[in-house]
N, C-alpha and C. Protein backbone atom coordinates (compact mmCIF):
# COMPACT_ATOMS: atom_id res chain seq x y z
N MET A 1 0.60 -1.34 0.06
CA MET A 1 0.02 -0.27 0.11
C MET A 1 0.91 1.14 0.08
N ASP A 2 0.09 2.16 -0.67
CA ASP A 2 1.21 3.58 -0.71
C ASP A 2 0.49 4.37 0.06
N PRO A 3 0.71 4.70 1.59
CA PRO A 3 0.52 5.26 2.00
C PRO A 3 0.06 7.30 1.03
N ARG A 4 0.83 7.37 0.57
CA ARG A 4 0.14 8.83 0.18
C ARG A 4 -0.13 8.88 -1.40
N GLY A 5 -0.74 7.27 -1.46
CA GLY A 5 -1.95 7.79 -2.06
C GLY A 5 -3.06 7.06 -1.94
N GLY A 6 -4.20 7.46 -2.69
CA GLY A 6 -5.32 6.98 -1.71
C GLY A 6 -6.29 8.27 -1.14
N ASN A 7 -6.55 8.12 -0.21
CA ASN A 7 -7.49 8.99 0.44
C ASN A 7 -7.12 9.52 1.47
N TYR A 8 -7.58 10.75 2.07
CA TYR A 8 -7.29 11.17 3.54
C TYR A 8 -6.82 10.39 4.83
N GLU A 9 -8.53 9.77 4.79
CA GLU A 9 -8.34 8.87 5.91
C GLU A 9 -7.97 7.48 5.98
N ARG A 10 -7.52 6.66 4.46
CA ARG A 10 -6.46 5.94 4.75
C ARG A 10 -5.55 6.23 4.67
N GLN A 11 -4.84 7.39 4.65
CA GLN A 11 -3.60 8.06 5.08
C GLN A 11 -3.39 8.42 6.07
N ALA A 12 -4.44 8.61 6.90
CA ALA A 12 -4.34 8.90 8.21
C ALA A 12 -4.32 7.26 9.08
N ARG A 13 -5.43 6.27 8.41
CA ARG A 13 -5.66 5.35 9.26
C ARG A 13 -3.83 4.92 9.46
N HIS A 14 -3.00 4.75 8.50
CA HIS A 14 -1.24 4.57 7.84
C HIS A 14 -0.31 5.21 9.08
N PHE A 15 -0.52 6.12 8.89
CA PHE A 15 0.46 6.66 9.58
C PHE A 15 -0.02 7.18 10.98
N ALA A 16 -1.14 7.04 11.58
CA ALA A 16 -1.32 7.12 12.84
C ALA A 16 -0.28 6.91 13.89
N PRO A 17 -0.30 5.34 14.04
CA PRO A 17 1.06 4.37 15.01
C PRO A 17 2.09 4.77 14.39
N ARG A 18 2.90 5.73 13.15
CA ARG A 18 3.85 6.14 13.12
C ARG A 18 4.22 7.54 13.20
N ALA A 19 3.58 8.24 13.61
CA ALA A 19 3.32 9.60 13.38
C ALA A 19 4.11 9.71 15.06
N VAL A 20 3.99 8.88 16.16
CA VAL A 20 4.34 9.12 17.05
C VAL A 20 5.55 8.90 17.43
N MET A 21 5.75 9.95 18.64
CA MET A 21 7.45 10.20 18.41
C MET A 21 7.44 8.68 19.77
N ASP A 22 8.93 8.54 19.53
CA ASP A 22 9.78 7.66 20.06
C ASP A 22 8.65 6.45 20.30
N GLY A 23 7.90 5.56 19.33
CA GLY A 23 7.00 4.84 19.04
C GLY A 23 6.36 4.48 19.81
N VAL A 24 5.88 5.20 21.19
CA VAL A 24 4.61 4.73 21.81
C VAL A 24 3.41 4.79 21.67
N ALA A 25 3.38 3.50 21.99
CA ALA A 25 1.80 2.46 21.58
C ALA A 25 0.56 4.00 22.44
N LEU A 26 -0.48 3.85 21.63
CA LEU A 26 -1.36 4.90 22.01
C LEU A 26 -2.71 3.96 22.03
N THR A 27 -3.35 4.79 23.47
CA THR A 27 -4.31 3.87 23.95
C THR A 27 -5.45 4.36 22.52
N GLU A 28 -6.27 3.32 22.60
CA GLU A 28 -7.73 3.80 21.45
C GLU A 28 -8.59 4.58 21.32
N THR A 29 -8.59 5.29 22.38
CA THR A 29 -9.31 6.89 22.34
C THR A 29 -7.80 7.92 21.62
N GLN A 30 -6.68 7.61 21.81
CA GLN A 30 -5.53 8.35 21.25
C GLN A 30 -5.53 8.10 19.60
N GLU A 31 -5.55 6.71 19.38
CA GLU A 31 -5.22 6.19 18.20
C GLU A 31 -6.57 7.27 17.34
N GLN A 32 -7.80 6.98 17.99
CA GLN A 32 -9.53 7.54 17.04
C GLN A 32 -9.04 9.09 17.01
N LEU A 33 -8.38 9.86 18.27
CA LEU A 33 -8.02 11.41 17.69
C LEU A 33 -6.98 11.31 16.75
N ALA A 34 -6.04 10.58 16.76
CA ALA A 34 -4.84 10.76 15.58
C ALA A 34 -5.00 10.70 14.38
N ARG A 35 -5.84 9.73 14.29
CA ARG A 35 -6.86 9.67 12.82
C ARG A 35 -7.39 10.83 12.61
N ALA A 36 -8.38 11.09 13.06
CA ALA A 36 -8.64 12.70 12.04
C ALA A 36 -8.09 13.82 12.57
N VAL A 37 -6.92 13.72 13.80
CA VAL A 37 -6.13 15.15 13.22
C VAL A 37 -4.82 14.53 12.71
N LEU A 38 -4.66 13.75 11.82
CA LEU A 38 -3.95 13.53 10.61
C LEU A 38 -4.45 13.63 9.74
N GLU A 39 -5.81 13.64 10.15
CA GLU A 39 -6.52 13.88 8.32
C GLU A 39 -6.51 15.08 8.01
N ALA A 40 -6.74 15.76 9.00
CA ALA A 40 -6.91 17.49 8.92
C ALA A 40 -5.65 18.30 8.46
N VAL A 41 -4.79 17.50 9.06
CA VAL A 41 -2.58 18.11 9.10
C VAL A 41 -2.79 17.49 7.31
N LEU A 42 -3.37 16.62 6.56
CA LEU A 42 -3.24 16.12 5.41
C LEU A 42 -3.80 16.97 4.71
N LEU A 43 -5.18 17.38 5.32
CA LEU A 43 -6.07 18.37 4.28
C LEU A 43 -4.92 19.49 4.17
N ALA A 44 -4.88 20.01 4.94
CA ALA A 44 -3.88 20.99 5.59
C ALA A 44 -2.25 21.45 4.14
N GLY A 45 -1.80 20.10 3.74
CA GLY A 45 -1.23 20.01 2.99
C GLY A 45 0.29 19.87 3.64
N LEU A 46 0.67 19.49 5.27
CA LEU A 46 1.46 18.95 5.87
C LEU A 46 1.50 17.80 6.39
N PRO A 47 2.87 17.58 5.93
CA PRO A 47 3.13 15.98 6.01
C PRO A 47 3.33 15.09 7.16
N PRO A 48 3.06 14.21 7.74
CA PRO A 48 3.14 13.46 9.19
C PRO A 48 4.39 13.42 9.77
N TYR A 49 4.48 13.31 10.50
CA TYR A 49 5.97 12.54 11.06
C TYR A 49 6.13 11.03 11.03
N ASN A 50 7.10 10.19 10.17
CA ASN A 50 6.91 8.81 10.03
C ASN A 50 8.21 8.60 10.90
N ILE A 51 8.22 7.71 11.60
CA ILE A 51 9.02 7.57 12.86
C ILE A 51 9.88 6.31 11.60
N GLU A 52 9.49 5.91 10.93
CA GLU A 52 10.40 4.78 10.28
C GLU A 52 11.04 5.64 9.09
N ALA A 53 10.59 6.35 8.93
CA ALA A 53 11.77 7.76 7.17
C ALA A 53 12.72 8.36 8.77
N ALA A 54 12.38 8.73 9.85
CA ALA A 54 12.74 9.45 10.87
C ALA A 54 14.32 8.41 10.89
N ALA A 55 14.08 7.42 11.08
CA ALA A 55 15.01 5.95 11.16
C ALA A 55 16.48 6.50 9.79
N ASP A 56 16.02 7.45 8.22
CA ASP A 56 16.71 7.09 7.63
C ASP A 56 17.06 9.02 7.33
N GLY A 57 16.59 9.73 8.35
CA GLY A 57 17.29 10.73 8.32
C GLY A 57 16.37 11.92 8.16
N GLU A 58 14.94 11.35 7.65
CA GLU A 58 14.08 12.44 7.73
C GLU A 58 12.89 12.43 8.83
N GLU A 59 13.17 13.52 9.08
CA GLU A 59 12.79 13.81 10.24
C GLU A 59 11.77 14.74 10.03
N THR A 60 11.17 15.66 9.04
CA THR A 60 10.66 16.43 8.79
C THR A 60 8.62 15.76 8.96
N GLY A 61 8.16 16.78 9.47
CA GLY A 61 6.48 15.92 10.04
C GLY A 61 6.06 16.53 10.78
N VAL A 62 5.13 16.26 10.97
CA VAL A 62 3.64 16.60 12.52
C VAL A 62 3.47 15.39 13.38
N ALA A 63 4.60 15.63 14.32
CA ALA A 63 4.33 13.77 15.30
C ALA A 63 3.56 14.24 16.55
N LEU A 64 2.89 13.36 16.74
CA LEU A 64 1.88 13.05 17.49
C LEU A 64 2.67 12.96 19.22
N VAL A 65 2.77 13.37 20.35
CA VAL A 65 2.92 13.13 21.92
C VAL A 65 1.83 12.82 22.40
N PRO A 66 1.60 11.77 22.86
CA PRO A 66 0.38 11.34 24.09
C PRO A 66 1.29 11.94 25.44
N GLU A 67 -0.41 12.50 26.10
CA GLU A 67 0.02 13.50 26.82
C GLU A 67 -1.21 12.46 27.77
N GLY A 68 -1.46 11.73 28.74
CA GLY A 68 -2.43 11.19 29.81
C GLY A 68 -2.34 9.89 28.87
N ARG A 69 -4.34 9.61 28.60
CA ARG A 69 -4.64 8.63 28.13
C ARG A 69 -5.61 8.99 27.27
N ARG A 70 -6.06 10.56 27.18
CA ARG A 70 -6.87 10.83 26.02
C ARG A 70 -6.18 11.78 25.17
N ALA A 71 -5.36 11.85 25.55
CA ALA A 71 -5.00 13.57 24.84
C ALA A 71 -3.72 13.63 23.66
N LEU A 72 -3.23 14.23 23.20
CA LEU A 72 -2.12 14.32 21.93
C LEU A 72 -1.48 15.61 21.66
N ARG A 73 -0.07 15.91 22.09
CA ARG A 73 0.28 17.11 21.52
C ARG A 73 0.78 16.93 20.14
N LEU A 74 0.61 17.89 19.43
CA LEU A 74 1.19 17.79 18.15
C LEU A 74 2.56 19.04 17.67
N VAL A 75 3.22 18.17 17.81
CA VAL A 75 4.78 18.88 17.77
C VAL A 75 4.97 19.48 15.68
N TRP A 76 5.12 19.69 15.42
CA TRP A 76 6.21 19.99 13.90
C TRP A 76 7.73 19.56 14.40
N GLN A 77 8.30 18.78 13.59
CA GLN A 77 9.64 18.30 13.50
C GLN A 77 10.62 19.01 12.46
N GLN A 78 11.76 20.26 12.55
CA GLN A 78 11.83 20.72 11.42
C GLN A 78 12.66 19.88 11.04
N ASP A 79 13.26 20.23 9.60
CA ASP A 79 14.37 19.31 9.18
C ASP A 79 15.15 19.73 9.83
N PRO A 80 15.95 18.52 10.63
CA PRO A 80 17.31 18.63 11.38
C PRO A 80 18.22 19.44 10.77
N ALA A 81 18.68 18.83 9.49
CA ALA A 81 19.77 19.83 8.23
C ALA A 81 19.42 20.35 8.34
N ALA A 82 18.31 21.32 8.09
CA ALA A 82 18.55 22.89 7.73
C ALA A 82 18.38 23.87 9.20
N ALA A 83 17.87 23.10 10.09
CA ALA A 83 17.90 24.00 11.72
C ALA A 83 19.28 23.83 11.84
N ARG A 84 19.92 23.23 11.80
CA ARG A 84 21.81 23.32 12.00
C ARG A 84 22.58 24.25 11.28
N HIS A 85 21.91 25.07 10.58
CA HIS A 85 22.31 25.73 9.35
C HIS A 85 21.75 27.24 9.88
N LEU A 86 20.80 27.07 10.52
CA LEU A 86 19.34 28.54 10.80
C LEU A 86 20.19 29.11 12.00
N PRO A 87 20.70 30.65 12.44
CA PRO A 87 20.22 30.66 13.89
C PRO A 87 19.31 30.02 14.65
N VAL A 88 19.55 30.09 15.95
CA VAL A 88 18.89 29.66 17.08
C VAL A 88 17.55 30.59 16.90
N GLY A 89 17.72 31.53 16.94
CA GLY A 89 16.47 32.27 17.56
C GLY A 89 15.55 32.20 15.81
N LEU A 90 15.86 32.11 14.60
CA LEU A 90 15.42 31.80 13.52
C LEU A 90 14.46 30.45 13.81
N CYS A 91 15.33 29.24 14.35
CA CYS A 91 14.48 28.12 14.34
C CYS A 91 13.37 28.33 15.68
N ASP A 92 13.67 28.94 16.00
CA ASP A 92 12.27 29.29 17.35
C ASP A 92 11.71 29.65 16.76
N ALA A 93 11.59 30.85 16.04
CA ALA A 93 10.52 31.20 15.74
C ALA A 93 9.75 30.59 14.85
N GLN A 94 10.26 29.90 13.58
CA GLN A 94 9.85 28.96 12.61
C GLN A 94 9.32 28.22 13.66
N GLN A 95 9.48 27.81 14.95
CA GLN A 95 8.40 26.55 15.38
C GLN A 95 7.40 26.94 16.24
N ALA A 96 7.96 28.14 16.71
CA ALA A 96 6.43 28.76 17.23
C ALA A 96 5.71 29.05 16.01
N ALA A 97 5.75 29.24 15.27
CA ALA A 97 4.93 29.82 13.73
C ALA A 97 4.12 28.66 13.48
N MET A 98 4.66 27.43 13.28
CA MET A 98 4.08 26.21 12.63
C MET A 98 3.19 25.80 14.42
N ASN A 99 4.18 25.88 15.29
CA ASN A 99 3.01 25.52 16.29
C ASN A 99 1.73 26.41 16.36
N GLN A 100 1.77 27.24 15.78
CA GLN A 100 0.54 28.54 15.85
C GLN A 100 -0.21 28.49 14.65
N ALA A 101 0.34 27.62 13.41
CA ALA A 101 -0.32 27.06 12.27
C ALA A 101 -1.12 25.74 12.36
N LEU A 102 -0.68 24.90 13.63
CA LEU A 102 -1.23 24.05 13.63
C LEU A 102 -2.61 23.70 14.20
N ARG A 103 -2.52 25.11 15.64
CA ARG A 103 -3.47 25.01 16.36
C ARG A 103 -4.32 25.96 15.94
N THR A 104 -4.27 27.16 15.06
CA THR A 104 -5.09 27.36 13.81
C THR A 104 -6.07 26.17 12.87
N ILE A 105 -4.73 25.16 11.82
CA ILE A 105 -5.99 24.38 11.44
C ILE A 105 -6.79 23.54 12.01
N LEU A 106 -6.28 22.87 13.56
CA LEU A 106 -6.99 22.04 14.79
C LEU A 106 -8.61 22.81 14.62
N PHE A 107 -8.63 24.16 14.82
CA PHE A 107 -9.43 25.36 15.76
C PHE A 107 -10.73 25.05 14.74
N ALA A 108 -9.79 25.52 12.97
CA ALA A 108 -10.72 25.39 11.75
C ALA A 108 -11.45 23.97 12.27
N HIS A 109 -11.06 23.10 12.26
CA HIS A 109 -11.21 21.77 11.56
C HIS A 109 -12.30 21.26 13.34
N ARG A 110 -12.31 22.37 14.24
CA ARG A 110 -13.61 22.10 15.73
C ARG A 110 -12.77 21.34 16.45
N PHE A 111 -11.26 20.85 16.69
CA PHE A 111 -10.67 20.38 17.36
C PHE A 111 -10.93 21.28 19.05
N TRP A 112 -10.98 20.06 20.16
CA TRP A 112 -10.75 20.40 21.22
C TRP A 112 -9.83 21.05 21.29
N ILE A 113 -9.15 21.93 21.98
CA ILE A 113 -7.57 22.10 21.68
C ILE A 113 -7.56 23.14 22.99
N ALA A 114 -6.20 22.70 24.28
CA ALA A 114 -6.19 23.29 25.53
C ALA A 114 -5.80 24.78 25.18
N ASP A 115 -6.10 25.21 26.20
CA ASP A 115 -5.87 27.27 26.12
C ASP A 115 -4.16 27.26 26.00
N GLY A 116 -3.58 27.83 25.45
CA GLY A 116 -2.40 28.00 25.53
C GLY A 116 -1.48 29.07 24.95
N PRO A 117 -0.20 29.32 25.58
CA PRO A 117 0.22 30.19 24.24
C PRO A 117 0.36 30.18 22.55
N LEU A 118 0.09 31.34 21.75
CA LEU A 118 0.41 30.82 21.31
C LEU A 118 1.14 30.32 19.98
N GLY A 119 2.46 30.51 20.67
CA GLY A 119 3.67 29.29 20.09
C GLY A 119 3.99 28.37 20.33
N GLU A 120 3.02 27.89 21.68
CA GLU A 120 3.15 26.06 22.10
C GLU A 120 2.65 25.27 21.24
N ALA A 121 3.17 24.46 20.93
CA ALA A 121 2.48 23.14 20.60
C ALA A 121 1.06 22.42 20.94
N PRO A 122 0.05 22.95 20.32
CA PRO A 122 -1.60 22.73 20.64
C PRO A 122 -1.31 20.92 21.26
N LEU A 123 -2.28 21.35 21.94
CA LEU A 123 -2.64 19.87 23.27
C LEU A 123 -3.83 19.79 22.81
N VAL A 124 -4.42 18.88 21.94
CA VAL A 124 -5.72 18.68 21.61
C VAL A 124 -6.59 17.08 22.48
N LEU A 125 -7.49 17.89 23.09
CA LEU A 125 -8.47 17.06 23.75
C LEU A 125 -9.44 16.23 23.66
N GLY A 126 -9.88 16.94 22.28
CA GLY A 126 -11.12 15.38 21.75
C GLY A 126 -11.36 16.15 20.17
N LEU A 127 -12.08 15.36 20.22
CA LEU A 127 -12.61 15.98 18.28
C LEU A 127 -13.71 17.07 18.59
N THR A 128 -14.43 17.13 19.59
CA THR A 128 -14.90 18.72 18.98
C THR A 128 -14.92 19.44 20.13
N ARG A 129 -15.28 20.84 19.81
CA ARG A 129 -14.67 21.96 21.35
C ARG A 129 -15.94 22.06 22.03
N HIS A 130 -15.90 22.33 22.83
CA HIS A 130 -16.92 21.53 24.64
C HIS A 130 -16.99 23.56 24.76
N ASP A 131 -16.36 24.73 24.39
CA ASP A 131 -16.08 25.43 25.34
C ASP A 131 -16.95 26.76 23.89
N GLY A 132 -17.77 26.53 23.38
CA GLY A 132 -18.61 27.88 22.49
C GLY A 132 -17.62 27.82 21.47
N GLY A 133 -16.54 27.61 20.93
CA GLY A 133 -16.21 27.75 20.37
C GLY A 133 -14.36 28.36 20.23
N ARG A 134 -14.13 28.75 21.65
CA ARG A 134 -12.72 29.50 21.77
C ARG A 134 -11.34 28.64 21.62
N ALA A 135 -10.99 29.42 21.12
CA ALA A 135 -8.87 28.60 20.86
C ALA A 135 -8.15 28.44 22.41
């Protein structure tokens, strides 16, 4: 199966376990959330992190970090080779911008996101917002 071919739902299902940092196993609730989040990320044109490709040095993409038993933090993994050539402040600014972009994408797709600073990696609490629409 070509994970980059086919529909976004199939791609999200393929990448969900592979997009987790350090290969940590997801709970059933996190797996469902991971598939939905990755589908939104793919629709936005962003690549998911792939632990298998990371082993070959291709680490760029949206990674998932499980928090608790139900939530997922989305972290943008910058290209490490490119990041080595940039000043630290520029890397930090790019990371904050991508975190804000992820927060905006998730908000537009109506995910329930924990309040936090704009440049912080978003913590996704659920599939739909419960707070009347505030990010």
